[in-house]
Amino acid sequence: DKAVEIEELTYIIKQDIGSLNKQIAQLQELVRARGGQSGRHLQSHSNTVVVSLQSKLASMSNDFKSVLEVRTENLKQQRSRREHFSRTPVATLPLAAGNLGDSTMLQEEPQRSGAVAIEMDSRTSQQLQLIEEQDSYIQSRADTMQNIESTIVELGSIFQQLAHMVKEQEETIQRIDASVEDAQLNVEAAHGEILKYFQSVTSNRWLMVKIFLVLIIFFVVFVVFLA
């Protein structure tokens, strides 16, 4: 378990996600600021790009959060197992010391008694050192879990911000789509009115031609028969 490398990678990824979130927020503000200057199609395309980036970052943040949650659960299980096994030396220490003490009382030779005392002190020192190492390891894992939980909270906040931004962009896109649909309906209505006007003008032209032909006929009849 390369805890140090994992913590460094976790910190780097968290910083990258935070930086990307800020950059996307700045891009969103830029799109809003230039919304009135650009056309509707360009604004709709820009909003679509922003929403796509926000959705991808939100998905990546959620996946990273899931990985951290799994990591936290593994650390908890490791700590639980280590605490379970670390209780055994502590519990057997007084018993071992008592047994060794009884054996020294049964020994009648001073040298043997001294050797047992030295052996007892050595075992006690080793057990205490082992307990200190285990406590240090458990504390290190506890600090790691605390850092991961803090990162998960920050990622949750970023995820909520992204969800809010995506919702705003979707509402903007819906308004733009509604405006485009209204404009399309207006164009179709105008096209229909133009066709009606063209048909009206065409029918009027035929009427004028008919009237002109009638006038010519009357003129010819008048000239031929009355002249």
Short mmCIF file of C-alpha atoms in Angstrom, two decimals:
data_model
loop_
_atom_site.label_atom_id
_atom_site.label_comp_id
_atom_site.label_asym_id
_atom_site.label_seq_id
_atom_site.Cartn_x
_atom_site.Cartn_y
_atom_site.Cartn_z
CA ASP A 1 0.00 0.00 0.00
CA LYS A 2 1.86 3.07 -1.25
CA ALA A 3 0.08 5.51 1.04
CA VAL A 4 2.34 8.50 0.35
CA GLU A 5 2.04 8.20 -3.43
CA ILE A 6 -1.72 7.74 -3.18
CA GLU A 7 -2.05 10.86 -1.01
CA GLU A 8 0.06 12.88 -3.46
CA LEU A 9 -2.01 11.70 -6.43
CA THR A 10 -5.22 12.43 -4.53
CA TYR A 11 -4.05 15.97 -3.80
CA ILE A 12 -2.98 16.54 -7.43
CA ILE A 13 -6.27 15.24 -8.85
CA LYS A 14 -8.26 17.32 -6.37
CA GLN A 15 -6.35 20.47 -7.38
CA ASP A 16 -6.86 19.68 -11.08
CA ILE A 17 -10.60 19.21 -10.61
CA GLY A 18 -10.85 22.48 -8.69
CA SER A 19 -8.87 24.31 -11.38
CA LEU A 20 -11.04 22.87 -14.17
CA ASN A 21 -14.16 23.86 -12.27
CA LYS A 22 -12.94 27.47 -12.00
CA GLN A 23 -11.99 27.59 -15.69
CA ILE A 24 -15.38 26.26 -16.78
CA ALA A 25 -17.10 28.82 -14.52
CA GLN A 26 -15.03 31.58 -16.17
CA LEU A 27 -15.97 30.23 -19.61
CA GLN A 28 -19.62 30.26 -18.61
CA GLU A 29 -19.38 33.91 -17.52
CA LEU A 30 -17.65 34.77 -20.81
CA VAL A 31 -20.42 33.11 -22.80
CA ARG A 32 -23.02 35.03 -20.82
CA ALA A 33 -21.18 38.33 -21.31
CA ARG A 34 -20.98 37.85 -25.08
CA GLY A 35 -24.47 36.46 -25.41
CA GLY A 36 -25.95 39.72 -26.69
CA GLN A 37 -23.12 40.35 -29.15
CA SER A 38 -23.15 36.94 -30.84
CA GLY A 39 -25.93 35.34 -32.82
CA ARG A 40 -28.40 32.87 -31.41
CA HIS A 41 -26.86 29.88 -33.15
CA LEU A 42 -23.37 30.77 -31.90
CA GLN A 43 -24.67 31.33 -28.37
CA SER A 44 -26.54 28.02 -28.45
CA HIS A 45 -23.39 26.24 -29.63
CA SER A 46 -21.30 27.90 -26.89
CA ASN A 47 -23.81 26.92 -24.22
CA THR A 48 -23.84 23.35 -25.51
CA VAL A 49 -20.04 23.19 -25.28
CA VAL A 50 -20.11 24.54 -21.71
CA VAL A 51 -22.76 22.03 -20.66
CA SER A 52 -20.76 19.20 -22.22
CA LEU A 53 -17.61 20.22 -20.33
CA GLN A 54 -19.54 20.56 -17.08
CA SER A 55 -21.15 17.14 -17.51
CA LYS A 56 -17.79 15.47 -18.21
CA LEU A 57 -16.16 17.13 -15.19
CA ALA A 58 -19.11 16.19 -12.99
CA SER A 59 -18.88 12.57 -14.13
CA MET A 60 -15.13 12.51 -13.52
CA SER A 61 -15.57 14.07 -10.07
CA ASN A 62 -18.22 11.51 -9.17
CA ASP A 63 -15.96 8.63 -10.29
CA PHE A 64 -13.04 10.04 -8.29
CA LYS A 65 -15.30 10.43 -5.27
CA SER A 66 -16.35 6.77 -5.57
CA VAL A 67 -12.69 5.71 -5.69
CA LEU A 68 -11.94 7.73 -2.56
CA GLU A 69 -14.90 6.18 -0.77
CA VAL A 70 -13.58 2.70 -1.61
CA ARG A 71 -10.13 3.76 -0.41
CA THR A 72 -11.60 5.02 2.87
CA GLU A 73 -13.46 1.77 3.41
CA ASN A 74 -10.27 -0.24 2.80
CA LEU A 75 -8.37 1.90 5.30
CA LYS A 76 -11.08 1.38 7.89
CA GLN A 77 -10.90 -2.37 7.41
CA GLN A 78 -7.10 -2.33 7.67
CA ARG A 79 -7.26 -0.28 10.85
CA SER A 80 -9.88 -2.60 12.34
CA ARG A 81 -7.78 -5.69 11.60
CA ARG A 82 -4.61 -4.08 12.91
CA GLU A 83 -6.31 -2.93 16.12
CA HIS A 84 -7.67 -6.45 16.59
CA PHE A 85 -4.24 -8.06 16.27
CA SER A 86 -2.51 -5.33 18.26
CA ARG A 87 -4.53 -6.22 21.37
CA THR A 88 -2.85 -9.64 21.67
CA PRO A 89 0.67 -8.50 22.70
CA VAL A 90 -0.76 -6.01 25.16
CA ALA A 91 -2.99 -8.63 26.77
CA THR A 92 -0.26 -11.28 27.01
CA LEU A 93 2.36 -8.88 28.31
CA PRO A 94 1.34 -9.03 32.02
CA LEU A 95 0.85 -12.78 31.76
CA ALA A 96 4.28 -13.29 30.24
CA ALA A 97 5.81 -11.04 32.83
CA GLY A 98 4.01 -12.92 35.63
CA ASN A 99 5.09 -16.33 34.34
CA LEU A 100 8.64 -15.16 34.02
CA GLY A 101 8.45 -13.69 37.50
CA ASP A 102 7.26 -17.02 38.90
CA SER A 103 10.05 -18.81 37.10
CA THR A 104 12.63 -16.47 38.61
CA MET A 105 11.25 -17.18 42.08
CA LEU A 106 11.71 -20.88 41.47
CA GLN A 107 15.28 -20.40 40.32
CA GLU A 108 17.88 -20.68 43.02
CA GLU A 109 20.90 -19.68 40.99
CA PRO A 110 21.59 -15.92 40.82
CA GLN A 111 22.97 -16.08 37.27
CA ARG A 112 19.86 -17.84 35.98
CA SER A 113 17.67 -15.26 37.69
CA GLY A 114 19.62 -12.43 36.09
CA ALA A 115 19.35 -14.01 32.62
CA VAL A 116 15.60 -14.36 32.95
CA ALA A 117 15.28 -10.74 34.06
CA ILE A 118 17.29 -9.57 31.06
CA GLU A 119 15.15 -11.72 28.75
CA MET A 120 11.99 -10.31 30.30
CA ASP A 121 13.18 -6.73 29.86
CA SER A 122 14.10 -7.43 26.23
CA ARG A 123 10.69 -8.91 25.44
CA THR A 124 8.94 -6.07 27.21
CA SER A 125 10.94 -3.50 25.24
CA GLN A 126 10.19 -5.23 21.95
CA GLN A 127 6.49 -5.42 22.72
CA LEU A 128 6.34 -1.76 23.73
CA GLN A 129 8.19 -0.79 20.55
CA LEU A 130 5.77 -2.87 18.49
CA ILE A 131 2.82 -1.21 20.21
CA GLU A 132 4.26 2.25 19.50
CA GLU A 133 4.76 1.36 15.83
CA GLN A 134 1.21 0.07 15.59
CA ASP A 135 -0.15 3.21 17.24
CA SER A 136 1.87 5.34 14.82
CA TYR A 137 0.57 3.33 11.86
CA ILE A 138 -3.02 3.59 13.06
CA GLN A 139 -2.66 7.34 13.59
CA SER A 140 -1.19 7.70 10.10
CA ARG A 141 -4.11 5.80 8.61
CA ALA A 142 -6.54 7.91 10.62
CA ASP A 143 -4.95 11.10 9.25
CA THR A 144 -5.13 9.66 5.73
CA MET A 145 -8.82 8.84 6.13
CA GLN A 146 -9.48 12.33 7.47
CA ASN A 147 -7.78 13.88 4.45
CA ILE A 148 -9.72 11.64 2.08
CA GLU A 149 -13.02 12.46 3.79
CA SER A 150 -12.19 16.17 3.52
CA THR A 151 -11.46 15.68 -0.18
CA ILE A 152 -14.77 13.86 -0.63
CA VAL A 153 -16.60 16.79 0.98
CA GLU A 154 -14.85 19.24 -1.36
CA LEU A 155 -15.68 17.09 -4.37
CA GLY A 156 -19.29 16.96 -3.24
CA SER A 157 -19.35 20.76 -3.14
CA ILE A 158 -17.80 20.97 -6.62
CA PHE A 159 -20.31 18.40 -7.89
CA GLN A 160 -23.20 20.49 -6.53
CA GLN A 161 -21.79 23.62 -8.18
CA LEU A 162 -21.47 21.80 -11.49
CA ALA A 163 -25.01 20.45 -11.22
CA HIS A 164 -26.30 23.97 -10.55
CA MET A 165 -24.31 25.38 -13.49
CA VAL A 166 -25.53 22.62 -15.80
CA LYS A 167 -29.12 23.33 -14.78
CA GLU A 168 -28.66 27.04 -15.52
CA GLN A 169 -27.13 26.28 -18.91
CA GLU A 170 -29.94 23.86 -19.75
CA GLU A 171 -32.50 26.54 -18.90
CA THR A 172 -30.62 29.02 -21.11
CA ILE A 173 -30.50 26.52 -23.97
CA GLN A 174 -34.22 25.81 -23.57
CA ARG A 175 -34.96 29.54 -23.78
CA ILE A 176 -32.76 29.86 -26.87
CA ASP A 177 -34.44 26.83 -28.47
CA ALA A 178 -37.85 28.33 -27.72
CA SER A 179 -36.77 31.63 -29.30
CA VAL A 180 -35.43 29.80 -32.35
CA GLU A 181 -38.69 27.88 -32.69
CA ASP A 182 -40.67 31.13 -32.42
CA ALA A 183 -38.45 32.71 -35.06
CA GLN A 184 -38.91 29.69 -37.31
CA LEU A 185 -42.69 29.90 -36.91
CA ASN A 186 -42.58 33.61 -37.73
CA VAL A 187 -40.47 32.92 -40.83
CA GLU A 188 -42.90 30.23 -41.97
CA ALA A 189 -45.84 32.56 -41.39
CA ALA A 190 -44.11 35.33 -43.32
CA HIS A 191 -43.36 32.90 -46.14
CA GLY A 192 -47.02 31.92 -46.27
CA GLU A 193 -48.09 35.58 -46.42
CA ILE A 194 -45.60 36.22 -49.23
CA LEU A 195 -47.01 33.28 -51.20
CA LYS A 196 -50.54 34.61 -50.71
CA TYR A 197 -49.46 38.05 -51.88
CA PHE A 198 -47.70 36.55 -54.91
CA GLN A 199 -50.81 34.56 -55.80
CA SER A 200 -52.91 37.68 -55.36
CA VAL A 201 -50.59 39.70 -57.59
CA THR A 202 -50.55 36.93 -60.20
CA SER A 203 -54.34 36.75 -60.29
CA ASN A 204 -54.51 40.53 -60.57
CA ARG A 205 -52.12 40.42 -63.53
CA TRP A 206 -54.37 37.93 -65.33
CA LEU A 207 -57.32 40.18 -64.61
CA MET A 208 -55.48 43.18 -66.06
CA VAL A 209 -54.55 41.15 -69.16
CA LYS A 210 -58.18 40.13 -69.65
CA ILE A 211 -59.35 43.71 -69.30
CA PHE A 212 -56.68 44.86 -71.74
CA LEU A 213 -57.75 42.23 -74.28
CA VAL A 214 -61.39 43.26 -73.94
CA LEU A 215 -60.44 46.89 -74.53
CA ILE A 216 -58.45 45.96 -77.61
CA ILE A 217 -61.38 43.97 -79.00
CA PHE A 218 -63.75 46.89 -78.47
CA PHE A 219 -61.24 49.23 -80.07
CA VAL A 220 -60.86 46.97 -83.12
CA VAL A 221 -64.64 46.59 -83.47
CA PHE A 222 -65.10 50.31 -83.13
CA VAL A 223 -62.48 51.09 -85.74
CA VAL A 224 -63.62 48.46 -88.25
CA PHE A 225 -67.38 48.90 -88.10
CA LEU A 226 -67.71 52.57 -87.28
CA ALA A 227 -64.91 53.86 -89.44
#
